[in-house]
C-alpha positions as YAML, in Angstrom:
chain: A
units: angstrom
residues:
- id: 1
  name: UNK
  ca: [5.13, -18.95, -22.95]
- id: 2
  name: UNK
  ca: [1.76, -20.71, -22.48]
- id: 3
  name: UNK
  ca: [-1.24, -18.28, -22.77]
- id: 4
  name: UNK
  ca: [-3.31, -17.12, -19.71]
- id: 5
  name: UNK
  ca: [-6.76, -15.80, -20.21]
- id: 6
  name: UNK
  ca: [-8.02, -12.70, -18.25]
- id: 7
  name: UNK
  ca: [-10.58, -13.66, -15.72]
- id: 8
  name: UNK
  ca: [-14.23, -13.41, -16.67]
- id: 9
  name: UNK
  ca: [-15.58, -9.86, -17.29]
- id: 10
  name: UNK
  ca: [-12.17, -8.22, -18.09]
- id: 11
  name: UNK
  ca: [-11.07, -7.30, -21.66]
- id: 12
  name: UNK
  ca: [-8.12, -5.50, -23.14]
- id: 13
  name: UNK
  ca: [-7.17, -3.18, -25.96]
- id: 14
  name: UNK
  ca: [-3.60, -3.70, -26.86]
- id: 15
  name: UNK
  ca: [-1.62, -1.77, -29.55]
- id: 16
  name: UNK
  ca: [1.48, 0.17, -30.74]
- id: 17
  name: UNK
  ca: [1.03, 3.77, -30.94]
- id: 18
  name: UNK
  ca: [4.58, 4.50, -31.72]
- id: 19
  name: UNK
  ca: [6.05, 5.79, -28.43]
- id: 20
  name: UNK
  ca: [9.54, 4.52, -29.21]
- id: 21
  name: UNK
  ca: [9.43, 1.69, -31.63]
- id: 22
  name: UNK
  ca: [7.20, -0.81, -33.42]
- id: 23
  name: UNK
  ca: [6.52, -2.96, -30.28]
- id: 24
  name: UNK
  ca: [3.40, -2.97, -28.27]
- id: 25
  name: UNK
  ca: [3.37, 0.12, -26.04]
- id: 26
  name: UNK
  ca: [-0.30, 0.83, -24.97]
- id: 27
  name: UNK
  ca: [-2.84, -1.32, -23.24]
- id: 28
  name: UNK
  ca: [-6.07, -0.67, -21.48]
- id: 29
  name: UNK
  ca: [-7.72, -3.45, -19.39]
- id: 30
  name: UNK
  ca: [-11.40, -2.78, -18.45]
- id: 31
  name: UNK
  ca: [-13.97, -4.58, -16.33]
- id: 32
  name: UNK
  ca: [-17.46, -4.80, -17.65]
- id: 33
  name: UNK
  ca: [-18.61, -3.78, -14.08]
- id: 34
  name: UNK
  ca: [-17.02, -1.56, -11.59]
- id: 35
  name: UNK
  ca: [-14.41, -3.45, -9.53]
- id: 36
  name: UNK
  ca: [-13.17, -3.34, -6.13]
- id: 37
  name: UNK
  ca: [-9.59, -2.04, -6.18]
- id: 38
  name: UNK
  ca: [-6.51, -1.27, -4.32]
- id: 39
  name: UNK
  ca: [-3.22, 0.24, -5.15]
- id: 40
  name: UNK
  ca: [0.16, 0.85, -3.90]
- id: 41
  name: UNK
  ca: [2.74, 3.26, -5.33]
- id: 42
  name: UNK
  ca: [6.25, 4.58, -5.15]
- id: 43
  name: UNK
  ca: [7.05, 7.05, -2.22]
- id: 44
  name: UNK
  ca: [9.64, 8.80, -4.43]
- id: 45
  name: UNK
  ca: [9.71, 12.51, -4.39]
- id: 46
  name: UNK
  ca: [9.77, 12.45, -8.09]
- id: 47
  name: UNK
  ca: [6.65, 10.25, -8.56]
- id: 48
  name: UNK
  ca: [5.35, 10.47, -11.89]
- id: 49
  name: UNK
  ca: [1.97, 12.10, -13.12]
- id: 50
  name: UNK
  ca: [0.47, 8.66, -13.63]
- id: 51
  name: UNK
  ca: [1.37, 7.54, -9.95]
- id: 52
  name: UNK
  ca: [-0.34, 10.69, -8.69]
- id: 53
  name: UNK
  ca: [-3.43, 10.34, -10.67]
- id: 54
  name: UNK
  ca: [-3.89, 6.62, -9.95]
- id: 55
  name: UNK
  ca: [-3.27, 7.22, -6.29]
- id: 56
  name: UNK
  ca: [-6.18, 9.36, -6.42]
- id: 57
  name: UNK
  ca: [-8.13, 7.11, -8.63]
- id: 58
  name: UNK
  ca: [-7.88, 4.25, -6.09]
- id: 59
  name: UNK
  ca: [-8.58, 6.40, -3.06]
- id: 60
  name: UNK
  ca: [-12.42, 5.09, -3.04]
- id: 61
  name: UNK
  ca: [-11.25, 1.27, -3.63]
- id: 62
  name: UNK
  ca: [-13.23, 1.27, -6.81]
- id: 63
  name: UNK
  ca: [-11.69, 1.10, -10.43]
- id: 64
  name: UNK
  ca: [-13.19, 0.03, -13.71]
- id: 65
  name: UNK
  ca: [-10.17, 0.17, -15.92]
- id: 66
  name: UNK
  ca: [-6.30, 0.66, -15.93]
- id: 67
  name: UNK
  ca: [-4.27, 2.17, -18.87]
- id: 68
  name: UNK
  ca: [-0.61, 1.79, -19.31]
- id: 69
  name: UNK
  ca: [1.95, 3.35, -21.74]
- id: 70
  name: UNK
  ca: [5.22, 2.04, -21.90]
- id: 71
  name: UNK
  ca: [8.52, 3.36, -23.14]
- id: 72
  name: UNK
  ca: [7.91, 6.73, -21.52]
- id: 73
  name: UNK
  ca: [7.48, 7.35, -17.81]
- id: 74
  name: UNK
  ca: [6.13, 10.69, -17.85]
- id: 75
  name: UNK
  ca: [7.93, 11.63, -14.91]
- id: 76
  name: UNK
  ca: [9.29, 15.30, -14.24]
- id: 77
  name: UNK
  ca: [7.06, 16.66, -17.06]
- id: 78
  name: UNK
  ca: [5.24, 19.29, -15.07]
- id: 79
  name: UNK
  ca: [1.77, 20.64, -15.62]
- id: 80
  name: UNK
  ca: [1.89, 19.52, -19.44]
- id: 81
  name: UNK
  ca: [2.67, 15.99, -18.43]
- id: 82
  name: UNK
  ca: [-0.28, 15.96, -15.76]
- id: 83
  name: UNK
  ca: [-2.58, 17.37, -18.60]
- id: 84
  name: UNK
  ca: [-1.57, 14.63, -20.97]
- id: 85
  name: UNK
  ca: [-2.10, 11.79, -18.57]
- id: 86
  name: UNK
  ca: [-5.53, 13.20, -17.72]
- id: 87
  name: UNK
  ca: [-6.35, 13.57, -21.51]
- id: 88
  name: UNK
  ca: [-5.51, 9.69, -21.86]
- id: 89
  name: UNK
  ca: [-7.71, 8.64, -19.17]
- id: 90
  name: UNK
  ca: [-10.54, 11.04, -20.30]
- id: 91
  name: UNK
  ca: [-10.55, 9.69, -23.74]
- id: 92
  name: UNK
  ca: [-10.74, 6.09, -22.42]
- id: 93
  name: UNK
  ca: [-13.32, 7.01, -20.04]
- id: 94
  name: UNK
  ca: [-15.39, 8.32, -22.89]
- id: 95
  name: UNK
  ca: [-15.10, 5.38, -24.83]
- id: 96
  name: UNK
  ca: [-16.02, 3.11, -22.02]
- id: 97
  name: UNK
  ca: [-18.54, 5.41, -20.78]
- id: 98
  name: UNK
  ca: [-17.46, 5.50, -17.30]
- id: 99
  name: UNK
  ca: [-16.06, 8.22, -14.91]
- id: 100
  name: UNK
  ca: [-12.53, 9.54, -15.43]
- id: 101
  name: UNK
  ca: [-12.01, 8.86, -11.79]
- id: 102
  name: UNK
  ca: [-12.71, 5.18, -12.26]
- id: 103
  name: UNK
  ca: [-9.59, 4.70, -14.41]
- id: 104
  name: UNK
  ca: [-5.83, 4.18, -13.31]
- id: 105
  name: UNK
  ca: [-3.00, 4.94, -15.45]
- id: 106
  name: UNK
  ca: [0.57, 3.97, -15.49]
- id: 107
  name: UNK
  ca: [3.62, 4.81, -17.48]
- id: 108
  name: UNK
  ca: [7.15, 3.24, -17.67]
- id: 109
  name: UNK
  ca: [10.24, 4.31, -19.70]
- id: 110
  name: UNK
  ca: [12.60, 7.12, -19.87]
- id: 111
  name: UNK
  ca: [12.02, 9.95, -17.52]
- id: 112
  name: UNK
  ca: [11.87, 13.65, -18.40]
- id: 113
  name: UNK
  ca: [10.17, 13.43, -21.78]
- id: 114
  name: UNK
  ca: [6.58, 14.29, -22.81]
- id: 115
  name: UNK
  ca: [4.38, 11.86, -24.31]
- id: 116
  name: UNK
  ca: [4.23, 12.17, -28.14]
- id: 117
  name: UNK
  ca: [0.86, 13.41, -27.97]
- id: 118
  name: UNK
  ca: [0.20, 13.77, -31.76]
- id: 119
  name: UNK
  ca: [0.60, 9.90, -31.90]
- id: 120
  name: UNK
  ca: [-1.24, 9.27, -28.60]
- id: 121
  name: UNK
  ca: [-4.24, 11.44, -29.91]
- id: 122
  name: UNK
  ca: [-4.13, 9.69, -33.23]
- id: 123
  name: UNK
  ca: [-4.58, 6.37, -31.62]
- id: 124
  name: UNK
  ca: [-7.09, 7.44, -28.98]
- id: 125
  name: UNK
  ca: [-9.31, 8.75, -31.64]
- id: 126
  name: UNK
  ca: [-9.72, 5.21, -33.19]
- id: 127
  name: UNK
  ca: [-10.66, 3.61, -30.02]
- id: 128
  name: UNK
  ca: [-14.23, 2.15, -29.81]
- id: 129
  name: UNK
  ca: [-15.80, -0.54, -27.42]
- id: 130
  name: UNK
  ca: [-15.07, -2.90, -30.24]
- id: 131
  name: UNK
  ca: [-11.35, -2.25, -29.60]
- id: 132
  name: UNK
  ca: [-11.54, -4.17, -26.39]
- id: 133
  name: UNK
  ca: [-11.30, -7.80, -27.92]
- id: 134
  name: UNK
  ca: [-8.07, -9.10, -26.35]
- id: 135
  name: UNK
  ca: [-8.44, -11.65, -23.47]
- id: 136
  name: UNK
  ca: [-4.72, -12.50, -23.34]
- id: 137
  name: UNK
  ca: [-2.79, -11.88, -20.30]
- id: 138
  name: UNK
  ca: [0.35, -12.57, -22.15]
- id: 139
  name: UNK
  ca: [-0.46, -9.88, -24.71]
- id: 140
  name: UNK
  ca: [-1.16, -7.45, -21.77]
- id: 141
  name: UNK
  ca: [2.19, -8.34, -20.20]
- id: 142
  name: UNK
  ca: [4.08, -7.82, -23.50]
- id: 143
  name: UNK
  ca: [2.76, -4.31, -23.86]
- id: 144
  name: UNK
  ca: [4.02, -2.88, -20.55]
- id: 145
  name: UNK
  ca: [7.51, -4.23, -21.07]
- id: 146
  name: UNK
  ca: [10.55, -2.03, -21.59]
- id: 147
  name: UNK
  ca: [14.06, -3.86, -21.12]
- id: 148
  name: UNK
  ca: [12.29, -7.18, -19.84]
- id: 149
  name: UNK
  ca: [13.45, -10.05, -21.83]
- id: 150
  name: UNK
  ca: [10.11, -11.85, -21.57]
- id: 151
  name: UNK
  ca: [6.66, -11.43, -20.61]
- id: 152
  name: UNK
  ca: [5.85, -11.91, -16.82]
- id: 153
  name: UNK
  ca: [2.36, -13.63, -16.05]
- id: 154
  name: UNK
  ca: [1.13, -15.72, -13.21]
- id: 155
  name: UNK
  ca: [-2.12, -17.23, -12.05]
- id: 156
  name: UNK
  ca: [-4.01, -19.12, -9.60]
- id: 157
  name: UNK
  ca: [-7.57, -20.51, -8.68]
- id: 158
  name: UNK
  ca: [-9.32, -19.69, -5.49]
- id: 159
  name: UNK
  ca: [-12.83, -21.61, -5.41]
- id: 160
  name: UNK
  ca: [-14.73, -20.63, -8.62]
- id: 161
  name: UNK
  ca: [-12.40, -17.52, -9.26]
- id: 162
  name: UNK
  ca: [-9.25, -16.76, -10.99]
- id: 163
  name: UNK
  ca: [-6.47, -14.27, -10.23]
- id: 164
  name: UNK
  ca: [-4.20, -13.35, -12.99]
- id: 165
  name: UNK
  ca: [-1.21, -11.13, -12.46]
- id: 166
  name: UNK
  ca: [1.08, -9.36, -14.90]
- id: 167
  name: UNK
  ca: [4.24, -7.46, -14.16]
- id: 168
  name: UNK
  ca: [7.21, -5.55, -15.63]
- id: 169
  name: UNK
  ca: [10.54, -4.56, -14.21]
- id: 170
  name: UNK
  ca: [14.08, -5.48, -14.62]
- id: 171
  name: UNK
  ca: [16.03, -2.36, -13.41]
- id: 172
  name: UNK
  ca: [15.69, 0.70, -11.14]
- id: 173
  name: UNK
  ca: [14.16, -1.68, -8.77]
- id: 174
  name: UNK
  ca: [14.42, -1.24, -4.88]
- id: 175
  name: UNK
  ca: [10.69, -1.09, -4.09]
- id: 176
  name: UNK
  ca: [9.49, 1.53, -1.31]
- id: 177
  name: UNK
  ca: [5.88, 0.54, -1.60]
- id: 178
  name: UNK
  ca: [5.22, -2.04, -4.24]
- id: 179
  name: UNK
  ca: [7.06, -2.74, -7.32]
- id: 180
  name: UNK
  ca: [7.86, -1.61, -10.83]
- id: 181
  name: UNK
  ca: [4.46, -2.22, -12.64]
- id: 182
  name: UNK
  ca: [2.21, -4.91, -11.70]
- id: 183
  name: UNK
  ca: [-1.45, -5.43, -12.08]
- id: 184
  name: UNK
  ca: [-3.95, -8.21, -10.81]
- id: 185
  name: UNK
  ca: [-7.29, -8.99, -12.12]
- id: 186
  name: UNK
  ca: [-9.54, -11.33, -10.47]
- id: 187
  name: UNK
  ca: [-13.19, -12.27, -10.71]
- id: 188
  name: UNK
  ca: [-13.47, -13.01, -6.90]
- id: 189
  name: UNK
  ca: [-15.92, -11.06, -5.03]
- id: 190
  name: UNK
  ca: [-14.19, -9.13, -2.07]
- id: 191
  name: UNK
  ca: [-14.87, -5.76, -0.71]
- id: 192
  name: UNK
  ca: [-12.71, -2.88, -1.37]
- id: 193
  name: UNK
  ca: [-11.24, -2.44, 2.42]
- id: 194
  name: UNK
  ca: [-10.79, -6.18, 2.71]
- id: 195
  name: UNK
  ca: [-9.01, -6.25, -0.56]
- id: 196
  name: UNK
  ca: [-6.61, -3.43, 0.49]
- id: 197
  name: UNK
  ca: [-5.86, -5.12, 3.72]
- id: 198
  name: UNK
  ca: [-4.88, -8.34, 1.87]
- id: 199
  name: UNK
  ca: [-3.04, -6.71, -0.93]
- id: 200
  name: UNK
  ca: [-0.79, -4.52, 1.44]
- id: 201
  name: UNK
  ca: [0.25, -7.93, 3.44]
- id: 202
  name: UNK
  ca: [0.93, -9.66, 0.31]
- id: 203
  name: UNK
  ca: [3.02, -6.94, -1.06]
- id: 204
  name: UNK
  ca: [5.06, -6.59, 2.10]
- id: 205
  name: UNK
  ca: [6.41, -10.14, 1.64]
- id: 206
  name: UNK
  ca: [6.63, -10.34, -2.25]
- id: 207
  name: UNK
  ca: [7.32, -7.12, -4.19]
- id: 208
  name: UNK
  ca: [8.61, -5.16, -1.16]
- id: 209
  name: UNK
  ca: [11.00, -8.05, -0.84]
- id: 210
  name: UNK
  ca: [12.89, -7.73, -4.28]
- id: 211
  name: UNK
  ca: [15.75, -5.60, -5.21]
- id: 212
  name: UNK
  ca: [17.63, -5.34, -8.35]
- id: 213
  name: UNK
  ca: [19.99, -2.43, -7.88]
- id: 214
  name: UNK
  ca: [18.91, -0.44, -4.86]
- id: 215
  name: UNK
  ca: [17.37, 2.32, -7.08]
- id: 216
  name: UNK
  ca: [13.71, 3.13, -6.32]
- id: 217
  name: UNK
  ca: [11.54, 3.80, -9.27]
- id: 218
  name: UNK
  ca: [9.54, 7.07, -9.81]
- id: 219
  name: UNK
  ca: [6.85, 5.04, -11.59]
- id: 220
  name: UNK
  ca: [6.35, 1.93, -9.24]
- id: 221
  name: UNK
  ca: [2.58, 1.10, -9.34]
- id: 222
  name: UNK
  ca: [0.76, -2.01, -7.99]
- id: 223
  name: UNK
  ca: [-3.06, -2.27, -8.70]
- id: 224
  name: UNK
  ca: [-5.48, -5.15, -7.95]
- id: 225
  name: UNK
  ca: [-8.95, -5.16, -9.37]
- id: 226
  name: UNK
  ca: [-11.77, -7.52, -8.13]
- id: 227
  name: UNK
  ca: [-15.09, -7.35, -10.34]
- id: 228
  name: UNK
  ca: [-16.66, -10.18, -8.27]
- id: 229
  name: UNK
  ca: [-18.22, -12.04, -11.19]
- id: 230
  name: UNK
  ca: [-17.16, -15.57, -9.77]
- id: 231
  name: UNK
  ca: [-18.95, -14.80, -6.55]
- id: 232
  name: UNK
  ca: [-17.58, -14.46, -2.97]
- id: 233
  name: UNK
  ca: [-14.39, -16.52, -1.88]
- id: 234
  name: UNK
  ca: [-12.71, -17.46, 1.35]
- id: 235
  name: UNK
  ca: [-10.45, -14.51, 2.47]
- id: 236
  name: UNK
  ca: [-7.75, -16.53, 3.76]
- id: 237
  name: UNK
  ca: [-7.71, -18.73, 0.47]
- id: 238
  name: UNK
  ca: [-7.84, -15.71, -1.57]
- id: 239
  name: UNK
  ca: [-4.68, -14.19, 0.26]
- id: 240
  name: UNK
  ca: [-2.94, -17.35, -0.08]
- id: 241
  name: UNK
  ca: [-3.55, -17.44, -3.94]
- id: 242
  name: UNK
  ca: [-2.71, -13.79, -4.30]
- id: 243
  name: UNK
  ca: [0.39, -14.33, -2.69]
- id: 244
  name: UNK
  ca: [1.35, -17.33, -4.73]
- id: 245
  name: UNK
  ca: [0.74, -15.25, -7.87]
- id: 246
  name: UNK
  ca: [2.75, -12.25, -6.41]
- id: 247
  name: UNK
  ca: [5.65, -14.38, -5.32]
- id: 248
  name: UNK
  ca: [5.79, -15.98, -8.83]
- id: 249
  name: UNK
  ca: [6.06, -12.64, -10.38]
- id: 250
  name: UNK
  ca: [8.54, -11.32, -7.76]
- id: 251
  name: UNK
  ca: [11.04, -14.19, -8.76]
- id: 252
  name: UNK
  ca: [10.48, -13.51, -12.46]
- id: 253
  name: UNK
  ca: [11.40, -9.85, -11.91]
- id: 254
  name: UNK
  ca: [14.43, -10.75, -9.90]
- id: 255
  name: UNK
  ca: [15.81, -13.45, -12.22]
- id: 256
  name: UNK
  ca: [15.14, -11.21, -15.33]
- id: 257
  name: UNK
  ca: [17.08, -8.31, -13.69]
- id: 258
  name: UNK
  ca: [18.77, -6.21, -16.31]
- id: 259
  name: UNK
  ca: [21.91, -8.64, -17.45]
- id: 260
  name: UNK
  ca: [21.03, -11.06, -14.61]
- id: 261
  name: UNK
  ca: [22.07, -14.58, -14.90]
- id: 262
  name: UNK
  ca: [21.28, -15.94, -11.38]
- id: 263
  name: UNK
  ca: [18.37, -15.36, -9.14]
- id: 264
  name: UNK
  ca: [19.54, -14.90, -5.54]
- id: 265
  name: UNK
  ca: [17.41, -15.69, -2.66]
- id: 266
  name: UNK
  ca: [18.37, -14.30, 0.89]
- id: 267
  name: UNK
  ca: [16.73, -15.94, 3.82]
- id: 268
  name: UNK
  ca: [17.76, -14.30, 7.27]
- id: 269
  name: UNK
  ca: [16.08, -16.09, 10.27]
- id: 270
  name: UNK
  ca: [16.48, -16.09, 14.05]
- id: 271
  name: UNK
  ca: [16.36, -12.45, 13.94]
- id: 272
  name: UNK
  ca: [15.07, -10.08, 16.72]
- id: 273
  name: UNK
  ca: [11.93, -8.87, 14.63]
- id: 274
  name: UNK
  ca: [10.84, -8.93, 10.85]
- id: 275
  name: UNK
  ca: [12.21, -5.46, 10.32]
- id: 276
  name: UNK
  ca: [15.84, -6.58, 11.29]
- id: 277
  name: UNK
  ca: [15.64, -9.70, 9.35]
- id: 278
  name: UNK
  ca: [14.64, -7.85, 6.27]
- id: 279
  name: UNK
  ca: [17.21, -5.01, 6.85]
- id: 280
  name: UNK
  ca: [19.98, -7.70, 7.01]
- id: 281
  name: UNK
  ca: [18.77, -9.53, 3.99]
- id: 282
  name: UNK
  ca: [18.58, -6.39, 1.98]
- id: 283
  name: UNK
  ca: [21.99, -5.53, 2.94]
- id: 284
  name: UNK
  ca: [23.20, -8.89, 1.54]
- id: 285
  name: UNK
  ca: [21.19, -9.03, -1.84]
- id: 286
  name: UNK
  ca: [21.98, -5.23, -2.36]
- id: 287
  name: UNK
  ca: [25.85, -5.65, -2.05]
- id: 288
  name: UNK
  ca: [27.63, -5.15, -5.21]
- id: 289
  name: UNK
  ca: [30.46, -7.36, -3.87]
- id: 290
  name: UNK
  ca: [27.96, -10.29, -3.05]
- id: 291
  name: UNK
  ca: [26.27, -10.04, -6.42]
- id: 292
  name: UNK
  ca: [29.59, -10.09, -8.25]
- id: 293
  name: UNK
  ca: [30.74, -12.97, -6.03]
- id: 294
  name: UNK
  ca: [27.74, -15.08, -7.15]
- id: 295
  name: UNK
  ca: [28.09, -13.93, -10.84]
- id: 296
  name: UNK
  ca: [31.68, -15.34, -10.54]
- id: 297
  name: UNK
  ca: [30.54, -18.59, -8.71]
- id: 298
  name: UNK
  ca: [33.15, -17.47, -6.02]
- id: 299
  name: UNK
  ca: [31.97, -18.81, -2.57]
- id: 300
  name: UNK
  ca: [33.55, -15.85, -0.88]
- id: 301
  name: UNK
  ca: [31.30, -15.94, 2.41]
- id: 302
  name: UNK
  ca: [33.49, -13.16, 3.61]
- id: 303
  name: UNK
  ca: [31.32, -10.54, 1.66]
- id: 304
  name: UNK
  ca: [28.29, -11.89, 3.16]
- id: 305
  name: UNK
  ca: [29.80, -11.38, 6.55]
- id: 306
  name: UNK
  ca: [30.81, -7.74, 5.51]
- id: 307
  name: UNK
  ca: [27.20, -7.08, 4.27]
- id: 308
  name: UNK
  ca: [25.80, -8.27, 7.63]
- id: 309
  name: UNK
  ca: [28.37, -6.05, 9.38]
- id: 310
  name: UNK
  ca: [27.12, -2.87, 7.64]
- id: 311
  name: UNK
  ca: [24.09, -3.08, 9.85]
- id: 312
  name: UNK
  ca: [26.05, -1.37, 12.53]
- id: 313
  name: UNK
  ca: [22.88, 0.11, 14.46]
- id: 314
  name: UNK
  ca: [21.74, -3.50, 15.20]
- id: 315
  name: UNK
  ca: [23.92, -3.77, 18.21]
- id: 316
  name: UNK
  ca: [22.53, -7.21, 19.13]
- id: 317
  name: UNK
  ca: [24.14, -8.89, 15.99]
- id: 318
  name: UNK
  ca: [27.02, -10.92, 17.37]
- id: 319
  name: UNK
  ca: [29.52, -12.36, 14.99]
- id: 320
  name: UNK
  ca: [30.35, -15.30, 17.48]
- id: 321
  name: UNK
  ca: [26.74, -16.77, 16.96]
- id: 322
  name: UNK
  ca: [25.84, -15.71, 13.45]
- id: 323
  name: UNK
  ca: [25.61, -18.79, 11.02]
- id: 324
  name: UNK
  ca: [26.04, -18.20, 7.21]
- id: 325
  name: UNK
  ca: [25.16, -20.95, 4.61]
- id: 326
  name: UNK
  ca: [25.34, -21.19, 0.90]
- id: 327
  name: UNK
  ca: [22.30, -23.47, 0.08]
- id: 328
  name: UNK
  ca: [22.45, -25.95, 3.09]
- id: 329
  name: UNK
  ca: [26.24, -25.76, 3.51]
- id: 330
  name: UNK
  ca: [27.45, -23.90, 6.55]
- id: 331
  name: UNK
  ca: [30.51, -21.82, 5.65]
- id: 332
  name: UNK
  ca: [30.70, -19.73, 8.75]
- id: 333
  name: UNK
  ca: [31.64, -20.39, 11.71]
- id: 334
  name: UNK
  ca: [32.49, -23.73, 10.45]
- id: 335
  name: UNK
  ca: [35.69, -22.67, 8.15]
- id: 336
  name: UNK
  ca: [35.66, -25.05, 5.12]
- id: 337
  name: UNK
  ca: [39.04, -26.07, 3.75]
- id: 338
  name: UNK
  ca: [39.91, -24.51, 0.43]
- id: 339
  name: UNK
  ca: [38.98, -27.66, -1.58]
- id: 340
  name: UNK
  ca: [35.57, -27.56, 0.24]
- id: 341
  name: UNK
  ca: [34.97, -24.02, -0.69]
- id: 342
  name: UNK
  ca: [35.98, -24.64, -4.30]
- id: 343
  name: UNK
  ca: [33.20, -27.42, -4.28]
- id: 344
  name: UNK
  ca: [30.80, -24.85, -3.56]
- id: 345
  name: UNK
  ca: [31.47, -22.94, -6.80]
- id: 346
  name: UNK
  ca: [29.43, -25.53, -8.67]
- id: 347
  name: UNK
  ca: [26.41, -24.64, -6.49]
- id: 348
  name: UNK
  ca: [26.82, -20.90, -7.19]
- id: 349
  name: UNK
  ca: [26.86, -21.61, -10.66]
- id: 350
  name: UNK
  ca: [23.03, -22.65, -10.70]
- id: 351
  name: UNK
  ca: [20.43, -20.38, -11.97]
- id: 352
  name: UNK
  ca: [19.04, -20.02, -8.41]
- id: 353
  name: UNK
  ca: [21.16, -19.66, -5.23]
- id: 354
  name: UNK
  ca: [20.06, -19.44, -1.62]
- id: 355
  name: UNK
  ca: [22.21, -17.56, 1.00]
- id: 356
  name: UNK
  ca: [20.96, -18.37, 4.36]
- id: 357
  name: UNK
  ca: [21.85, -16.50, 7.47]
- id: 358
  name: UNK
  ca: [20.88, -17.23, 11.02]
- id: 359
  name: UNK
  ca: [21.36, -14.25, 13.51]
- id: 360
  name: UNK
  ca: [20.42, -16.46, 16.60]
- id: 361
  name: UNK
  ca: [18.95, -13.71, 18.39]
- id: 362
  name: UNK
  ca: [15.15, -14.24, 18.06]
- id: 363
  name: UNK
  ca: [12.34, -16.18, 16.06]
- id: 364
  name: UNK
  ca: [11.64, -13.79, 13.20]
- id: 365
  name: UNK
  ca: [12.74, -14.23, 9.50]
- id: 366
  name: UNK
  ca: [12.44, -12.66, 6.15]
- id: 367
  name: UNK
  ca: [13.34, -13.57, 2.81]
- id: 368
  name: UNK
  ca: [14.29, -11.25, -0.20]
- id: 369
  name: UNK
  ca: [15.06, -11.84, -3.86]
- id: 370
  name: UNK
  ca: [17.48, -10.29, -6.10]
- id: 371
  name: UNK
  ca: [20.06, -11.13, -8.92]
- id: 372
  name: UNK
  ca: [23.87, -11.13, -9.56]
- id: 373
  name: UNK
  ca: [25.52, -8.12, -11.11]
- id: 374
  name: UNK
  ca: [26.93, -8.67, -14.75]
- id: 375
  name: UNK
  ca: [28.61, -6.65, -17.31]
- id: 376
  name: UNK
  ca: [25.41, -6.79, -19.08]
- id: 377
  name: UNK
  ca: [23.52, -4.52, -16.44]
- id: 378
  name: UNK
  ca: [26.33, -1.94, -16.92]
- id: 379
  name: UNK
  ca: [25.89, -2.09, -20.92]
- id: 380
  name: UNK
  ca: [22.15, -1.96, -20.73]
- id: 381
  name: UNK
  ca: [22.11, 1.09, -18.57]
- id: 382
  name: UNK
  ca: [25.08, 2.88, -19.96]
- id: 383
  name: UNK
  ca: [23.32, 2.72, -23.40]
- id: 384
  name: UNK
  ca: [19.58, 3.33, -22.16]
- id: 385
  name: UNK
  ca: [18.69, 6.54, -23.96]
- id: 386
  name: UNK
  ca: [21.52, 6.80, -26.42]
...
């Protein structure tokens, strides 16, 4: 992967502290000045200690640093887990000489296990300001990986400013706020309230539009920091650039789903409203039968029709006016001959597949992203802790 540098004013500390193996598992990204910030988090009732503390830290829309521990989620670990997370942020705060409340923290990995605090404390004791000498966003992305097959990084320019995003996530993905773990760093100048409004709009059509396996993570965290060192930017242009970066990461997450071989994009248009379009699209992309059909390059449009039909409370969906397409080829209500359907197998064998459904009810549309379901997904998750 071509390296991408963090925006001006951001520096990182990346290391292995032995959480699980010898891969990078600890990273802190710090801004040299306090940054405007916004965060979105899982709504899971089993939200992790890190989620709760970061939610608290971003309440005032200011954040100077974010710390991430991977290979351990610090979820369902009780008061001890809460204390451990605060100990990590306090140690980082002491080194950076900033308030503990200005530090976000995220964790990802196995649920129900305490941090190995002997190893964590030993590493934290070595931290100094000189430890923050990393400027590679790829190194940051690698440090937050668990079962990801590659680092996920995207960037864009807006005026004189740069937006850089990193993400991790390949399984336990059905966002109910944002996504897995994703962090954005920019030197654009934008106020905290405006940044939060932009971030929520962007997340709604990117990270909240991806699903791998219908399982909402206990650790989902999305944070954006803007330190303003590049000066002010046009807010509309900033939103467009942030959306570009977010969509790129969203597609990387979907295509890197555990065991995945095919990125599935589902567009539902001509819906009554956006909620209906999203609901139908999610029903399709989350269907195990649709996922396995795509994996097998089987143009079985009946599975798409089934998934649409599951939205039984949408009484205005009428099978007589619905149109289903694989790519640009209509497969319903135009009924293709068997040899024509067989020809679609080659389309479904691509790395990316579009399923396009028109409800022909209204003018709303929504696109979601997911992946096929393979035996690799079963194997990875069957062996996850053993």
